[in-house]
N, C-alpha and C. Protein backbone atom coordinates (compact mmCIF):
# COMPACT_ATOMS: atom_id res chain seq x y z
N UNK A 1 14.79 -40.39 -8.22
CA UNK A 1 15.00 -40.19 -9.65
C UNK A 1 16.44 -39.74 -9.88
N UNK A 2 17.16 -40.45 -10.94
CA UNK A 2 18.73 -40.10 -10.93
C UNK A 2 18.76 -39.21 -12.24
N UNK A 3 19.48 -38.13 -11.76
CA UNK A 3 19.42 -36.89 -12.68
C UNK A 3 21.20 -37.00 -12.97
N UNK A 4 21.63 -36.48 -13.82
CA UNK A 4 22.65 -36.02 -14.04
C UNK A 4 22.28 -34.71 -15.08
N UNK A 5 23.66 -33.69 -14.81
CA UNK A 5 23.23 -32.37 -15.31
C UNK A 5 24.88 -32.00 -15.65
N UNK A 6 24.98 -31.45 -17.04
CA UNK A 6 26.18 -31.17 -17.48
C UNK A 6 26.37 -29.60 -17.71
N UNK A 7 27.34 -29.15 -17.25
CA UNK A 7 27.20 -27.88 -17.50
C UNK A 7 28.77 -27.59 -18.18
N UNK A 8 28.97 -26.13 -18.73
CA UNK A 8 30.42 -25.53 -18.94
C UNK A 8 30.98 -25.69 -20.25
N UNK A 9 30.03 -26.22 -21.04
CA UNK A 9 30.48 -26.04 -22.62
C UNK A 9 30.50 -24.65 -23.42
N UNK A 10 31.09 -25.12 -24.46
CA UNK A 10 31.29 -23.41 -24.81
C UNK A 10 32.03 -23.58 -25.96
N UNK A 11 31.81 -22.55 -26.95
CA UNK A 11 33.25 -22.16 -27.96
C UNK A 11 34.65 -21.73 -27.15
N UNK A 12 35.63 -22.36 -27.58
CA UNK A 12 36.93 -21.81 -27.53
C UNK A 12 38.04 -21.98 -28.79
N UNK A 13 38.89 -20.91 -28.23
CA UNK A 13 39.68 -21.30 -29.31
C UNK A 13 41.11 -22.32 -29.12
N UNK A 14 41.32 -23.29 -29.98
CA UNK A 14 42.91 -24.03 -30.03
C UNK A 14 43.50 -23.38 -29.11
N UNK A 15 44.01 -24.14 -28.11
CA UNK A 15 44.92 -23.99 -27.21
C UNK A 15 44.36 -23.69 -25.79
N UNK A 16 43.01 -23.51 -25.87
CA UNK A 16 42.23 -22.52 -24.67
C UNK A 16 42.29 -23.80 -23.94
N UNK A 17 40.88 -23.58 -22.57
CA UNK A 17 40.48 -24.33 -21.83
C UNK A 17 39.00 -24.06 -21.46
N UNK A 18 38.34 -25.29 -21.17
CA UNK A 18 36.91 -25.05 -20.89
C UNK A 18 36.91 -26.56 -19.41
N UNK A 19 36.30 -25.92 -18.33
CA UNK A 19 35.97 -27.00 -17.66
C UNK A 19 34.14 -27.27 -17.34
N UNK A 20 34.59 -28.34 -17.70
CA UNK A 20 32.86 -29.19 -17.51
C UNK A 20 32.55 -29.53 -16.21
N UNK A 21 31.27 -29.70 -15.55
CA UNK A 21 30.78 -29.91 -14.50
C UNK A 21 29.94 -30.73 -14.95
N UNK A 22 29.58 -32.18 -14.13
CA UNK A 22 28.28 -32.84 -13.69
C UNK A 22 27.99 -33.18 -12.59
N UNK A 23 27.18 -32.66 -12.60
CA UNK A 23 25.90 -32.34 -11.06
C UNK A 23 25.20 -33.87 -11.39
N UNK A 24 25.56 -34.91 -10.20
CA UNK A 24 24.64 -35.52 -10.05
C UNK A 24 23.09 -35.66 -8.51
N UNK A 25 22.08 -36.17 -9.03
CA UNK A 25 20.98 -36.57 -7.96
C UNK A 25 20.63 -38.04 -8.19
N UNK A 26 19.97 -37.96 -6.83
CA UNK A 26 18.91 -39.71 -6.90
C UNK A 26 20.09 -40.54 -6.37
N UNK A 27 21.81 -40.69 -6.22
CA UNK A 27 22.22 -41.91 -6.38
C UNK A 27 23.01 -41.24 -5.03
N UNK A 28 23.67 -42.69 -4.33
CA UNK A 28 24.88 -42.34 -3.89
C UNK A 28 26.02 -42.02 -3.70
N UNK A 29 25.94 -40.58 -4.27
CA UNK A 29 27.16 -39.88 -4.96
C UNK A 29 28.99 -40.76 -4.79
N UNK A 30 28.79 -40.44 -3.69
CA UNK A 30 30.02 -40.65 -2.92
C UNK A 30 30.69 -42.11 -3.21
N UNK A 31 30.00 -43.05 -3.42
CA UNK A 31 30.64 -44.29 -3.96
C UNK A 31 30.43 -44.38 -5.33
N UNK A 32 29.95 -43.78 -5.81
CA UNK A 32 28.96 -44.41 -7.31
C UNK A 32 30.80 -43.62 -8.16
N UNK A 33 30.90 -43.99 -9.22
CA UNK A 33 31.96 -43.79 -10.22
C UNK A 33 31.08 -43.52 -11.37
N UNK A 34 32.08 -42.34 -11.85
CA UNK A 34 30.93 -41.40 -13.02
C UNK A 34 32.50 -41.21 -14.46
N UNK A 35 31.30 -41.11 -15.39
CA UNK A 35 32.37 -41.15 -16.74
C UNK A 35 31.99 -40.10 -17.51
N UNK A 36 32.84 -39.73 -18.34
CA UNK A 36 32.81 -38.66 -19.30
C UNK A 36 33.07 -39.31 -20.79
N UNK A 37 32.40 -38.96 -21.56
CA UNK A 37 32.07 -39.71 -22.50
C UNK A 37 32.16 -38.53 -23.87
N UNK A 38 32.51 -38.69 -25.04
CA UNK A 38 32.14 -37.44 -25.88
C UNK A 38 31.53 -38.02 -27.31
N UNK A 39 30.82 -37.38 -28.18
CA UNK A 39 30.51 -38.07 -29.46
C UNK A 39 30.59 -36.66 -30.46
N UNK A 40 31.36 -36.91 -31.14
CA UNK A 40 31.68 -36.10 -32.25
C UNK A 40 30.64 -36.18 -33.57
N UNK A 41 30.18 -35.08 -34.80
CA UNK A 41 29.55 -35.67 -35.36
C UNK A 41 30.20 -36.85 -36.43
N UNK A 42 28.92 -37.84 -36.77
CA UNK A 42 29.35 -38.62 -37.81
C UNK A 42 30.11 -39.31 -36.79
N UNK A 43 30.30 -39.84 -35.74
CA UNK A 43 31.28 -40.39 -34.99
C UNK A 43 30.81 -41.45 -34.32
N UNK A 44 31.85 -42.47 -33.73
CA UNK A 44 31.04 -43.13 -32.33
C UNK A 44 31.41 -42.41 -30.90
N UNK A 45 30.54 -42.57 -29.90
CA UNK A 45 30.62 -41.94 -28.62
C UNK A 45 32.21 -42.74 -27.64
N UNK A 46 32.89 -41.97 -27.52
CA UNK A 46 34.08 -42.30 -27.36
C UNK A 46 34.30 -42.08 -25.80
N UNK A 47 35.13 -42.65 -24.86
CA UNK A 47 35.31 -42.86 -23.70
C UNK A 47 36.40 -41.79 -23.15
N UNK A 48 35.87 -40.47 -22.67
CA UNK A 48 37.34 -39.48 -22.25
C UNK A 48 37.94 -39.59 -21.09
N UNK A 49 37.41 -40.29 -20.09
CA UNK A 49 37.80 -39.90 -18.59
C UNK A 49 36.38 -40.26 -17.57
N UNK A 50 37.13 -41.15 -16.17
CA UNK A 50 36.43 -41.51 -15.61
C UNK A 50 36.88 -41.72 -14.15
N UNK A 51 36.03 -41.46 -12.64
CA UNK A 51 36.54 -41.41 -11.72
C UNK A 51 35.75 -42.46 -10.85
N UNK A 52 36.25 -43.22 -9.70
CA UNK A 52 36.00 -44.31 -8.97
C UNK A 52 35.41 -43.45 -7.98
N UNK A 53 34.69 -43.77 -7.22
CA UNK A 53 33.90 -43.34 -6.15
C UNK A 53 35.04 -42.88 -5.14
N UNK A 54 36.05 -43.71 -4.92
CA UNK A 54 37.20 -43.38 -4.29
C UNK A 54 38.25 -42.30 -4.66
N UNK A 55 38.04 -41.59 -5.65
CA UNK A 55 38.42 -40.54 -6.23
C UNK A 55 39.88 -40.91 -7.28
N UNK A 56 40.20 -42.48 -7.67
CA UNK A 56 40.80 -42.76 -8.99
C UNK A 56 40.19 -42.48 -9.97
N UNK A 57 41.09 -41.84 -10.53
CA UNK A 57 41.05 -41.16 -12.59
C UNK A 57 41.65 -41.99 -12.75
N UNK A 58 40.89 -41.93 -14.17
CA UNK A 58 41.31 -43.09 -15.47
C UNK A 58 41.16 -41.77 -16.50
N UNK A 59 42.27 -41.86 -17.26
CA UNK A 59 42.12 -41.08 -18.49
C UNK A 59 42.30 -41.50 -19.90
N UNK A 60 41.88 -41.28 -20.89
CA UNK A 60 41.83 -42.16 -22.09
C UNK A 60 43.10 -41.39 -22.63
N UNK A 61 43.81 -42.12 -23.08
CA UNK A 61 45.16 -42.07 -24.17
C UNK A 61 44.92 -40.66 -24.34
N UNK A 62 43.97 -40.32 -25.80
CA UNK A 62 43.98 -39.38 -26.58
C UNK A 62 43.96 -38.21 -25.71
N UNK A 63 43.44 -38.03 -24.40
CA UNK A 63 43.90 -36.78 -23.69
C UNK A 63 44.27 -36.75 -22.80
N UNK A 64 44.93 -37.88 -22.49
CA UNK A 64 46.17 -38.02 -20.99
C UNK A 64 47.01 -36.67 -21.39
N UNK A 65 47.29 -36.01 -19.94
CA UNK A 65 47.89 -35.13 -19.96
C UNK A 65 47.68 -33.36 -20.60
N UNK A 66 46.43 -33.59 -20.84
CA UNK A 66 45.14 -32.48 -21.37
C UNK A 66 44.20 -32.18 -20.47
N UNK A 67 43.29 -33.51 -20.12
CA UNK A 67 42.58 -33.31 -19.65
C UNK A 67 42.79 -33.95 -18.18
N UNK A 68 42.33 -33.69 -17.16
CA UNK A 68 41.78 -33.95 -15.81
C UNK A 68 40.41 -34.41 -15.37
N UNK A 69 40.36 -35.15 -14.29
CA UNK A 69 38.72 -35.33 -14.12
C UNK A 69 39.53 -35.52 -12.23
N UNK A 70 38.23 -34.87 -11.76
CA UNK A 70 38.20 -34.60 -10.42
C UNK A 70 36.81 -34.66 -9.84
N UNK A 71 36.55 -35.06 -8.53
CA UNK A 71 35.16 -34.84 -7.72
C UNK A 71 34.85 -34.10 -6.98
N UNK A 72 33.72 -33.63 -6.28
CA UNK A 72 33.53 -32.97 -4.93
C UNK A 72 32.55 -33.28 -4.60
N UNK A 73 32.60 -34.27 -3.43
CA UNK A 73 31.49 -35.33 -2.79
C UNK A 73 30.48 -34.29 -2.00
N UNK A 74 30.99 -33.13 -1.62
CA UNK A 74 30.24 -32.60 -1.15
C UNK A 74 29.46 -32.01 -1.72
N UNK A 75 29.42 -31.09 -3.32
CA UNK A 75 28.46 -30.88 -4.42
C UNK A 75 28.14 -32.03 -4.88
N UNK A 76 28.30 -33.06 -4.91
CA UNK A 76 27.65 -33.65 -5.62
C UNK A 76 28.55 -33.81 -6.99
N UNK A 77 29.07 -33.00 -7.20
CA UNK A 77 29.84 -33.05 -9.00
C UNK A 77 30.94 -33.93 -8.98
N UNK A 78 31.15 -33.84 -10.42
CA UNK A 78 32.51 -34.12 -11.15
C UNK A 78 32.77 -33.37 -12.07
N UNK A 79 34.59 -33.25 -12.71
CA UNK A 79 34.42 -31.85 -13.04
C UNK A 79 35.46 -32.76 -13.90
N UNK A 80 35.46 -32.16 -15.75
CA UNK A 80 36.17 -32.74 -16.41
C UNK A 80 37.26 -31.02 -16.89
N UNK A 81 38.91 -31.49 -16.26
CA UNK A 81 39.42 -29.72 -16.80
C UNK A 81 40.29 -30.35 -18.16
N UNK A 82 39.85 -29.44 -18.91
CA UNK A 82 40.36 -29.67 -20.28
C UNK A 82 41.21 -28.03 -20.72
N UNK A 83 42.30 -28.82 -20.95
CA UNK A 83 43.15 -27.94 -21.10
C UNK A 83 44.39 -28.08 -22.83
N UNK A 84 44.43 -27.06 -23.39
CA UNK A 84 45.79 -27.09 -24.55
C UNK A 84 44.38 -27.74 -25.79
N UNK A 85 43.13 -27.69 -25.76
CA UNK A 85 41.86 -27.24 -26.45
C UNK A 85 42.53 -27.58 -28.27
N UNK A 86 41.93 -29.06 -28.45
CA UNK A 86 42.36 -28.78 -30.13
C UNK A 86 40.62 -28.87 -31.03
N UNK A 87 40.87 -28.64 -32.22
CA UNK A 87 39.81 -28.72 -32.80
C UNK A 87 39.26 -30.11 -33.04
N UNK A 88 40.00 -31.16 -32.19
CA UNK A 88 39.32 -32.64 -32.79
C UNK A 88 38.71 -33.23 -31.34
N UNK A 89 38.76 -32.07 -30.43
CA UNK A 89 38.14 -32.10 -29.42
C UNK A 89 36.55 -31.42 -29.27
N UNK A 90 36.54 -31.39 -30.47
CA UNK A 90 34.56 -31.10 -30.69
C UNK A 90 34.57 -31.91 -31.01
N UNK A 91 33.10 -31.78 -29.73
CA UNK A 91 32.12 -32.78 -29.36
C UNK A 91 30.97 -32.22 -28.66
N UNK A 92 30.02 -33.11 -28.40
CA UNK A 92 29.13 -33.25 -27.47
C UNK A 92 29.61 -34.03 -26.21
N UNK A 93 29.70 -33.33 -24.87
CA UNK A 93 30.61 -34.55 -23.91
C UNK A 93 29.06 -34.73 -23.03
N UNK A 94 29.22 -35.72 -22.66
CA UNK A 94 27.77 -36.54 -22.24
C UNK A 94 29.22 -36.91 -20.14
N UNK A 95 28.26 -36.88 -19.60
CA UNK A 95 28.46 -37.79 -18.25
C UNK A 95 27.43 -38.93 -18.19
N UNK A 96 27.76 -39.95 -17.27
CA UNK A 96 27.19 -40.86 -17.14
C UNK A 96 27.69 -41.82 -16.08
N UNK A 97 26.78 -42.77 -15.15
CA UNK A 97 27.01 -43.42 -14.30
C UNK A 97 26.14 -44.23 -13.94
N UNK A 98 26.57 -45.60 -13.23
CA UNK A 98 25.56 -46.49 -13.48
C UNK A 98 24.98 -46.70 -11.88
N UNK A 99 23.53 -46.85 -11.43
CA UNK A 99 23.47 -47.04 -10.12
C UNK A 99 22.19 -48.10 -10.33
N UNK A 100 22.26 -49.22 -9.40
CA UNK A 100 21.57 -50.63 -9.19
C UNK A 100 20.97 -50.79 -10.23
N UNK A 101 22.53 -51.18 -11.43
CA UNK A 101 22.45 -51.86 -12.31
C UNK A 101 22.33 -51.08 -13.81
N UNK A 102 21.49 -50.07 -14.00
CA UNK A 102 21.08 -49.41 -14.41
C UNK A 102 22.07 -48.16 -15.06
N UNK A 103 22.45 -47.68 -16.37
CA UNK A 103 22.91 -46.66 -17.01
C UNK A 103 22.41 -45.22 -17.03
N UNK A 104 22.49 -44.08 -16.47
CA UNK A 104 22.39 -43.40 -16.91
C UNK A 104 23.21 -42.02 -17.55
N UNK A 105 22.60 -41.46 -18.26
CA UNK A 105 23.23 -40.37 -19.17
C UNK A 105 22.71 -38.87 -18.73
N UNK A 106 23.60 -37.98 -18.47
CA UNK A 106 23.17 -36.49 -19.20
C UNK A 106 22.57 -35.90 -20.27
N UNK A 107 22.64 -35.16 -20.56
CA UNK A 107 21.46 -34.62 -22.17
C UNK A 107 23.06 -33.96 -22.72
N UNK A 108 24.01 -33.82 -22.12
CA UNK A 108 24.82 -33.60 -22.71
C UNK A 108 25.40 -31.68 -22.77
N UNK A 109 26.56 -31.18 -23.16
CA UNK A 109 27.15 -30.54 -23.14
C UNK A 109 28.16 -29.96 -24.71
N UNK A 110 27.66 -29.17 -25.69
CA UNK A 110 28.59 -28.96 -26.37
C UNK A 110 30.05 -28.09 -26.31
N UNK A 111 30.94 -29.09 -26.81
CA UNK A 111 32.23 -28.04 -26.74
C UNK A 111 32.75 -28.08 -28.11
N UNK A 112 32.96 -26.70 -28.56
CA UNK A 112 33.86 -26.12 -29.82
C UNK A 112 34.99 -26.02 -29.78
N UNK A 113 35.67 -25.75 -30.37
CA UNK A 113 37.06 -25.52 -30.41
C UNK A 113 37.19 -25.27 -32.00
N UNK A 114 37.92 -23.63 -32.29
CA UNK A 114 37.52 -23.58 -33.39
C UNK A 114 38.39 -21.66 -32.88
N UNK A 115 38.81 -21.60 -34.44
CA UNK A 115 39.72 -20.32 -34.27
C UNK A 115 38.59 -19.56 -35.14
């Protein structure tokens, strides 16, 4: 059964930092490539950052140079570090990764940002 589990959301304020964790199970961590995803309200679910089994980041425009995404094959995780925290960075950030064929999602993670 493939679990993914998001943790490390939180209020902060403009300028802060909050780092996210997803814990994945069920798949083969170590090759499988996992994404970070966020949906704001009233919004569509937007693409933040994503890592190759081989440990290439891809980072989306809007927070190149903010944010980070990193692995540790040996937990199991991926870890999204978000850093310089604006208010158009609330969201709900979701992980997700696809294994034989198949999509799955986290239940998700809220982050604030908010003075």
């Amino acid at each position: 059964q493939v679990q993914l589990v998001e943790s490390g959301g939180g209020l902060v304020q403009p300028g802060g930092s909050l780092k996210l964790s997803c814990a994945a199970s069920g798949i083969s961590f170590s090759i499988s490539a996992v994404d970070w995803y966020r949906q704001a309200p009233g919004k569509q679910r937007e693409f933040v950052a994503g890592i190759s089994g081989g440990g290439f980041p891809n980072v989306a425009g809007s927070v190149k140079g903010r944010f980070t995404i990193s692995r540790d094959n040996y937990k199991n995780t991926v870890f999204l570090q978000m850093n310089s925290l604006k208010p158009e960075d609330t969201a709900v950030y979701f992980c997700s990764c696809s294994w034989r064929n198949k999509a799955y999602w986290g239940q998700g993670t809220q982050v604030t940002v908010s003075s």
